[in-house]
Amino acid sequence: MIAIASDHAGYALKQTLIEHLTAKGVELEDLGCGGEPVDYPVYAEKLCRAVAAGQYERGILVCGTGIGMSIAANKIPGIRAALCGDCFSAAMSRQHNDANVLCLGGRVVGAELAKMIVDAYLSTGFSNGESHTRRIAMLKGLEK
Ligand code: RB5
């Protein structure tokens, strides 16, 4: 199960992605917002706490640039959030960083590119490579 959330600036792209993923049979839950003006840290925290607690396998966060969401997300212990504007980065965020949250900028990437980025992110697994596993453990150490 995937969680998705946005602020008002990411709402339109979030709706496009929900439609896209639902059509592909991806199980997902929309944690808000409903399009009204909101503060992105609230939705980043809501989604990331749930991902970190294991309620969702991964999460997708959308704001205007993706920057605010990614800054907020990476403050939550257990979260490795990747702000991606291309498919290569999205795939590598999974292979090398085991990113459990993808952040997108609704005012930056177009709908078709965003769909391809999400598809690359969701279809790519962690490499399980020794060096990448060690580095991810080092990231965990930075939370202390
Ligand atoms: C909201 O206007 C905008 O600042 C927000 O969506 C995001 O881009 C912040 O990083």
Coordinates of C-alpha atoms and ligand atoms in Angstrom, one line a residue:
M1 CA 0.0 0.0 0.0
I2 CA 1.3 3.4 -1.0
A3 CA 0.4 6.8 0.6
I4 CA 0.1 10.0 -1.3
A5 CA -0.3 13.6 0.0
S6 CA 0.1 17.1 -1.3
D7 CA -0.4 20.7 -0.4
H8 CA -2.6 23.0 -2.5
A9 CA 0.2 23.7 -5.0
G10 CA 0.7 20.0 -5.6
Y11 CA -3.0 19.1 -5.5
A12 CA -3.6 19.0 -9.3
L13 CA -0.6 16.8 -9.9
K14 CA -1.6 14.5 -7.0
Q15 CA -5.1 14.0 -8.6
T16 CA -3.4 13.1 -11.9
L17 CA -1.2 10.6 -10.2
I18 CA -4.0 9.1 -8.2
E19 CA -5.9 8.5 -11.4
H20 CA -2.8 7.1 -13.1
L21 CA -1.9 4.7 -10.3
T22 CA -5.4 3.6 -9.7
A23 CA -5.8 2.7 -13.4
K24 CA -2.6 0.6 -13.0
G25 CA -4.1 -1.2 -10.1
V26 CA -1.7 0.3 -7.5
E27 CA -3.3 0.4 -4.0
L28 CA -3.0 3.8 -2.5
E29 CA -4.5 6.1 0.1
D30 CA -4.8 9.9 -0.3
L31 CA -3.9 11.5 3.0
G32 CA -4.9 15.0 1.8
C33 CA -5.1 17.9 1.3
G34 CA -8.3 18.5 -0.6
G35 CA -7.0 21.4 -2.6
E36 CA -7.6 24.1 0.1
P37 CA -4.6 26.3 1.2
V38 CA -2.5 24.3 3.7
D39 CA 1.0 24.2 5.1
Y40 CA 3.1 21.5 3.5
P41 CA 4.9 20.4 6.7
V42 CA 1.6 19.1 8.1
Y43 CA 1.1 16.7 5.2
A44 CA 4.7 15.7 5.0
E45 CA 4.7 14.8 8.7
K46 CA 1.4 12.9 8.4
L47 CA 2.5 10.8 5.5
C48 CA 6.1 10.3 6.8
R49 CA 5.1 9.2 10.3
A50 CA 2.8 6.6 8.8
V51 CA 5.5 5.3 6.4
A52 CA 8.1 5.2 9.2
A53 CA 5.6 3.3 11.3
G54 CA 5.2 0.7 8.6
Q55 CA 1.6 1.6 7.7
Y56 CA 2.6 2.1 4.1
E57 CA 5.3 0.6 2.1
R58 CA 6.2 4.0 0.5
G59 CA 4.9 7.5 0.1
I60 CA 4.6 10.2 -2.6
L61 CA 4.5 13.9 -1.6
V62 CA 3.7 16.7 -4.0
C63 CA 4.1 20.5 -3.3
G64 CA 4.8 23.3 -5.7
T65 CA 8.5 22.6 -6.0
G66 CA 8.8 19.4 -4.0
I67 CA 11.5 21.2 -2.0
G68 CA 9.4 22.0 1.1
M69 CA 8.0 18.5 1.2
S70 CA 11.5 16.9 0.9
I71 CA 13.0 19.2 3.6
A72 CA 10.2 18.3 6.0
A73 CA 10.2 14.6 5.1
N74 CA 13.9 14.1 5.7
K75 CA 13.5 15.5 9.2
I76 CA 11.3 12.5 10.2
P77 CA 13.4 9.5 11.6
G78 CA 13.3 6.5 9.3
I79 CA 12.5 8.6 6.2
R80 CA 14.7 8.8 3.1
A81 CA 12.9 11.2 0.8
A82 CA 14.1 11.9 -2.7
L83 CA 13.1 14.9 -4.7
C84 CA 13.2 13.8 -8.3
G85 CA 12.6 15.6 -11.6
D86 CA 13.8 12.8 -13.9
C87 CA 13.3 9.0 -14.2
F88 CA 17.0 8.1 -13.8
S89 CA 17.1 9.8 -10.4
A90 CA 13.9 8.2 -9.4
A91 CA 15.2 4.7 -10.2
M92 CA 18.6 5.4 -8.5
S93 CA 16.8 6.7 -5.4
R94 CA 15.5 3.2 -5.0
Q95 CA 18.5 1.2 -6.1
H96 CA 21.1 3.1 -4.1
N97 CA 19.3 5.0 -1.4
D98 CA 16.3 2.8 -0.8
A99 CA 14.2 6.0 -0.8
N100 CA 10.9 5.3 0.9
V101 CA 9.3 8.7 -0.1
L102 CA 9.3 10.3 -3.5
C103 CA 8.8 14.1 -3.7
L104 CA 7.6 15.9 -6.8
G105 CA 7.1 19.5 -7.7
G106 CA 3.7 20.1 -9.2
R107 CA 4.8 23.4 -10.6
V108 CA 8.0 21.9 -12.0
V109 CA 7.3 18.7 -13.8
G110 CA 4.5 18.1 -16.3
A111 CA 1.9 15.4 -15.8
E112 CA 3.3 13.0 -18.3
L113 CA 6.9 13.2 -16.9
A114 CA 5.6 12.9 -13.4
K115 CA 3.7 9.7 -14.3
M116 CA 7.0 8.3 -15.7
I117 CA 9.0 9.3 -12.7
V118 CA 6.4 7.7 -10.3
D119 CA 6.4 4.5 -12.4
A120 CA 10.3 4.4 -12.3
Y121 CA 10.2 4.9 -8.6
L122 CA 7.6 2.3 -7.8
S123 CA 9.0 -0.4 -10.2
T124 CA 12.6 -0.2 -9.0
G125 CA 13.9 -2.2 -6.0
F126 CA 16.8 -1.6 -3.6
S127 CA 20.0 -3.2 -4.9
N128 CA 20.9 -4.7 -1.6
G129 CA 24.5 -3.9 -2.4
E130 CA 26.9 -4.0 0.6
S131 CA 28.2 -0.5 0.1
H132 CA 24.7 1.0 -0.3
T133 CA 23.4 -0.9 2.7
R134 CA 26.4 0.4 4.7
R135 CA 25.7 4.0 3.6
I136 CA 22.0 3.7 4.5
A137 CA 23.0 2.5 8.0
M138 CA 25.2 5.6 8.2
L139 CA 22.2 7.8 7.3
K140 CA 20.3 6.2 10.2
G141 CA 23.3 7.2 12.4
L142 CA 22.8 10.8 11.4
E143 CA 19.4 10.8 13.1
K144 CA 21.0 10.7 16.5
Ligands
RB5_1 C1 3.2 26.9 -1.7 O1 3.0 28.2 -2.3 C2 4.7 26.5 -2.0 O2 5.6 27.3 -1.3 C3 4.9 25.0 -1.6 O3 4.0 24.3 -2.4 C4 6.2 24.4 -1.9 O4 6.6 24.7 -3.3 C5 7.3 24.7 -1.0 O5 8.4 24.2 -1.1

